[in-house]
XYZ file of C-alpha atoms in Angstrom:
336
model
C 4.682 -35.926 7.216
C 2.267 -35.882 10.162
C -1.465 -36.117 9.492
C -3.807 -34.737 12.152
C -7.586 -34.931 12.153
C -7.448 -36.612 8.744
C -5.712 -33.600 7.171
C -2.238 -33.172 5.762
C -0.501 -30.042 7.079
C -0.615 -26.871 5.007
C 3.093 -26.353 5.798
C 5.568 -29.107 6.635
C 9.163 -28.232 7.553
C 11.659 -31.102 7.760
C 15.228 -31.041 9.102
C 15.850 -27.328 8.481
C 19.481 -26.306 9.053
C 20.611 -22.661 8.808
C 24.104 -21.287 9.432
C 25.624 -17.803 9.519
C 29.238 -17.478 8.359
C 30.753 -14.575 10.304
C 34.340 -13.334 10.871
C 34.102 -14.714 14.436
C 33.055 -18.175 13.243
C 30.106 -20.212 11.995
C 26.886 -19.615 13.952
C 24.726 -22.777 14.098
C 21.435 -20.859 14.267
C 18.936 -23.611 13.329
C 19.872 -27.250 13.853
C 17.574 -29.744 12.141
C 14.172 -28.241 13.023
C 11.029 -30.136 11.932
C 7.407 -29.084 12.458
C 4.106 -28.708 10.664
C 1.040 -26.522 10.850
C -2.514 -27.490 9.951
C -5.040 -25.405 8.069
C -6.672 -22.886 10.402
C -4.313 -23.715 13.277
C -2.372 -21.225 15.394
C 1.107 -22.435 16.311
C 3.052 -20.629 19.027
C 6.871 -20.591 18.782
C 8.529 -19.532 22.034
C 12.012 -19.186 23.476
C 14.644 -16.686 24.573
C 16.210 -14.186 22.187
C 18.721 -15.934 19.942
C 17.133 -19.395 20.196
C 16.452 -19.569 16.445
C 12.696 -19.019 16.325
C 12.745 -15.987 14.002
C 15.587 -17.351 11.847
C 13.587 -20.563 11.343
C 10.606 -18.692 9.880
C 12.762 -16.276 7.878
C 14.564 -19.290 6.399
C 11.268 -20.881 5.358
C 10.514 -17.780 3.285
C 14.124 -17.389 2.068
C 14.350 -14.039 3.857
C 17.684 -14.476 5.627
C 20.486 -12.298 4.315
C 22.822 -14.306 2.082
C 25.685 -13.971 2.820
C 26.361 -14.323 5.733
C 23.346 -16.645 6.134
C 22.982 -19.951 4.329
C 20.234 -22.600 4.396
C 22.352 -25.743 4.513
C 19.626 -28.380 4.217
C 15.986 -29.245 4.769
C 12.690 -28.738 3.008
C 9.601 -26.611 3.602
C 6.619 -28.118 1.807
C 3.765 -25.697 1.172
C 1.007 -27.536 -0.719
C 3.663 -30.127 -1.585
C 5.944 -27.511 -3.189
C 9.329 -26.968 -1.540
C 9.718 -23.277 -0.669
C 13.458 -23.732 -0.132
C 13.917 -25.022 -3.677
C 12.085 -22.147 -5.359
C 13.777 -19.489 -7.461
C 13.763 -15.849 -6.319
C 10.892 -15.107 -8.695
C 8.816 -18.077 -7.521
C 9.231 -17.381 -3.804
C 8.442 -13.682 -4.358
C 4.953 -14.648 -5.532
C 4.429 -16.788 -2.431
C 5.578 -14.088 -0.002
C 2.816 -11.602 0.637
C 0.390 -13.439 -1.629
C 0.030 -16.857 0.020
C 2.235 -16.509 3.100
C 2.526 -13.119 4.812
C 4.735 -11.956 7.658
C 4.302 -9.253 10.313
C 7.551 -8.035 11.839
C 8.387 -6.928 15.359
C 8.898 -3.195 14.827
C 6.525 -1.607 12.312
C 8.504 1.638 12.299
C 11.491 -0.124 10.720
C 9.324 -2.411 8.564
C 7.285 0.373 6.980
C 8.974 2.665 4.467
C 9.122 6.122 6.090
C 8.940 8.012 2.756
C 5.896 6.223 1.312
C 2.290 6.837 2.324
C 0.291 4.172 4.106
C -1.907 3.841 0.996
C 1.044 3.048 -1.285
C 2.469 0.463 1.082
C -0.766 -1.413 1.767
C -1.762 -1.229 -1.930
C 1.540 -2.623 -3.256
C 0.762 -6.357 -2.713
C -2.730 -5.862 -4.163
C -1.260 -4.453 -7.375
C 1.678 -6.886 -7.473
C -0.028 -10.187 -6.581
C -3.665 -9.663 -7.601
C -3.268 -7.207 -10.483
C -5.664 -4.541 -9.185
C -5.736 -1.092 -10.705
C -4.689 1.817 -8.489
C -8.340 2.804 -7.948
C -9.375 -0.747 -7.056
C -6.420 -1.022 -4.696
C -7.295 2.303 -3.054
C -10.841 1.144 -2.322
C -9.549 -2.154 -0.929
C -6.975 -0.361 1.253
C -9.770 1.668 2.872
C -11.674 -1.575 3.571
C -8.573 -3.206 5.063
C -7.712 -0.259 7.305
C -11.297 -0.195 8.560
C -11.140 -3.958 9.102
C -8.146 -3.640 11.416
C -9.731 -0.826 13.401
C -8.103 2.349 12.069
C -10.668 5.174 12.470
C -11.451 7.505 9.565
C -9.428 5.229 7.316
C -10.009 7.168 4.092
C -8.605 10.349 5.649
C -5.449 8.509 6.772
C -4.460 7.129 3.351
C -1.981 9.925 2.609
C -0.416 9.830 6.079
C 3.143 8.605 6.544
C 4.181 5.987 9.158
C 5.516 8.622 11.608
C 2.016 10.143 11.748
C 0.609 6.883 13.155
C 0.965 5.723 16.755
C 2.802 2.436 17.450
C -0.461 0.502 17.709
C -1.824 2.075 14.518
C 1.399 1.264 12.633
C 1.091 -2.365 13.691
C -2.538 -2.395 12.527
C -1.396 -1.007 9.178
C 1.189 -3.816 8.973
C -1.551 -6.365 9.676
C -3.726 -4.779 6.956
C -0.821 -5.096 4.514
C -0.223 -8.722 5.513
C -3.915 -9.586 5.062
C -4.380 -7.714 1.784
C -4.109 -10.806 -0.436
C -5.984 -13.168 1.927
C -2.906 -15.294 2.749
C -3.258 -18.900 3.818
C -0.528 -18.529 6.459
C 0.274 -15.473 8.564
C 3.645 -15.433 10.354
C 3.706 -12.911 13.216
C 7.241 -12.277 14.522
C 6.800 -10.804 18.024
C 4.274 -8.250 16.707
C 3.316 -6.920 20.163
C 6.764 -6.626 21.798
C 7.189 -2.867 21.232
C 3.625 -2.033 22.343
C 2.181 -1.309 25.763
C 0.056 -3.975 27.480
C -3.334 -2.506 26.535
C -2.428 -2.226 22.843
C -0.886 -5.735 22.961
C -4.231 -7.155 24.079
C -6.065 -5.289 21.307
C -3.668 -6.610 18.633
C -3.967 -10.201 19.910
C -7.776 -9.966 19.926
C -7.711 -8.461 16.427
C -5.548 -11.263 15.036
C -7.763 -13.916 16.672
C -10.862 -12.348 15.127
C -9.262 -12.115 11.687
C -7.986 -15.708 11.948
C -11.510 -16.962 12.561
C -12.943 -14.719 9.843
C -10.448 -15.722 7.129
C -9.645 -19.305 8.321
C -5.915 -18.546 8.240
C -3.135 -20.575 9.765
C -0.946 -18.480 12.075
C 2.601 -18.907 13.335
C 3.004 -16.602 16.359
C 6.654 -16.094 17.353
C 7.202 -14.706 20.848
C 9.128 -14.959 24.097
C 5.911 -14.228 26.031
C 4.161 -17.412 27.155
C 1.268 -15.316 28.442
C 0.412 -14.194 24.897
C 0.753 -17.774 23.605
C -1.845 -18.967 26.124
C -4.351 -16.504 24.646
C -3.900 -17.204 20.957
C -2.227 -20.567 20.199
C -3.613 -24.103 19.996
C -0.197 -25.768 19.897
C 3.241 -24.646 21.059
C 6.824 -25.465 20.168
C 9.589 -24.356 22.544
C 13.005 -23.636 21.019
C 16.441 -23.508 22.615
C 19.886 -23.192 20.973
C 18.464 -23.777 17.489
C 16.510 -26.914 18.480
C 12.891 -27.678 19.255
C 13.080 -28.983 22.816
C 9.347 -29.402 23.564
C 6.140 -29.535 21.547
C 2.582 -29.931 22.849
C -1.002 -28.628 22.656
C -1.085 -25.359 24.589
C -3.218 -26.620 27.507
C -1.054 -29.723 27.871
C 2.135 -27.657 27.854
C 0.929 -25.367 30.630
C -0.505 -28.215 32.712
C 2.339 -30.732 32.255
C 5.599 -29.135 31.066
C 8.244 -31.841 30.817
C 11.439 -30.064 29.780
C 13.361 -28.184 32.526
C 13.711 -25.165 30.234
C 9.940 -24.952 29.628
C 9.331 -25.286 33.360
C 11.801 -22.453 33.956
C 10.018 -20.222 31.442
C 6.645 -20.884 33.056
C 7.972 -20.276 36.558
C 9.343 -16.905 35.463
C 5.835 -15.674 34.579
C 3.912 -13.546 37.110
C 0.643 -15.223 38.142
C -2.561 -13.671 39.444
C -3.188 -16.700 41.674
C 0.304 -16.698 43.186
C 0.769 -16.272 46.912
C 1.712 -12.791 48.054
C 5.445 -12.328 48.272
C 6.255 -15.179 45.860
C 9.445 -14.419 43.998
C 9.642 -15.057 40.266
C 12.041 -17.867 39.425
C 15.039 -17.230 37.190
C 16.847 -19.661 34.895
C 20.460 -19.567 35.982
C 23.238 -19.110 33.437
C 22.905 -17.910 29.869
C 22.138 -19.448 26.448
C 25.113 -21.060 24.696
C 27.168 -19.356 22.022
C 26.420 -21.351 18.889
C 29.811 -21.213 17.164
C 29.837 -25.009 17.507
C 26.916 -27.364 17.030
C 26.022 -28.758 20.474
C 26.895 -32.447 20.741
C 25.595 -32.605 24.322
C 22.202 -31.467 25.579
C 22.488 -27.698 25.005
C 20.548 -26.967 28.215
C 22.729 -29.210 30.406
C 24.975 -26.368 31.722
C 21.868 -24.610 33.136
C 19.869 -27.687 34.198
C 19.589 -28.867 37.829
C 18.577 -32.358 36.621
C 21.536 -32.945 34.278
C 23.296 -36.302 34.656
C 26.020 -38.197 32.778
C 24.022 -38.937 29.607
C 23.099 -35.253 29.212
C 26.802 -34.373 29.008
C 27.528 -37.061 26.409
C 24.530 -37.143 24.059
C 22.068 -34.582 22.687
C 18.523 -35.986 23.124
C 16.125 -36.111 20.152
C 12.460 -35.145 20.462
C 10.923 -38.083 22.324
C 7.220 -38.932 21.910
C 5.713 -38.872 25.397
C 1.941 -38.950 25.183
C -0.205 -38.250 22.141
C 1.023 -34.983 20.630
C 3.429 -34.183 23.488
C 7.159 -34.425 22.721
C 10.255 -33.363 24.652
C 14.010 -33.511 24.044
C 15.118 -34.546 27.538
C 16.788 -37.650 28.974
C 15.312 -36.977 32.434
C 11.691 -37.845 33.334
C 10.704 -35.032 35.688
C 7.385 -36.612 36.638
C 8.978 -39.962 37.594
C 12.213 -38.307 38.814
C 14.409 -40.766 36.945
C 16.227 -41.192 33.643
C 14.096 -42.101 30.625
C 14.560 -45.625 29.327
C 15.053 -44.647 25.665
């Protein structure tokens, strides 16, 4: 278990493996993922759709549908207690109380036939034991905290009466209701327009600093990660293929996939007429566990070793790691 700044991580995930058993075959969704997050830290998890980033976090909280999903191996230590080994009753008290999750689409996450008050109050009554009146007063405080105007008048509204941005704020209020130690945000701004995205990111940053929470921010948008995260892990084909502090990742990306993601971003300082780069090819179908480098079919730097051996995460410099046999900076194969 890594120790940074003299502190043990609040969450340590080791060798997590998750599979989905479907009629078409076994999907190797998460393949031996290991990471940790420190108290008060914001960790960005980035990658294309289907790379395993959401499944990793859902597995940690035992939220994958079983069947067809199955957590094959690994451990997720939260205060030295393994979340993956907990019973349904034990993990239910962790979810929402100590670790909360915000999902991508609040319209499908919120119950359309329950009022906003009932939904935000539920974890307060379940995990803290508040009375309905105490919970009502706290719900008003929470809705005001996340920037919903005239909060008391909106308690009896239903989700369809809120705008997309307001629904996401209500989801954040629900997630924060029990003062969780970790907040997992699964692409919470994807369905929102750019202006509302910025407001939600600024809101989460403010609440993080106010409550000293740890945050795991899952996204495919490296622009959002630059604004909110301190450290980033990049996932591809169910593997972590690069990990670094956010400034180091943007200044010195070392995996061809990360470089491709960064080159596909529009830049304000780019020369006029510069075309955005595209990563050729498509992500692999994961019906078989990759025994070669999973990015090799799309990589312009691939050589013989890439087609014969899947690289592990290699320590490069300090906290920077990459799973790549090719040294882009030196333009030669790594001697490992």
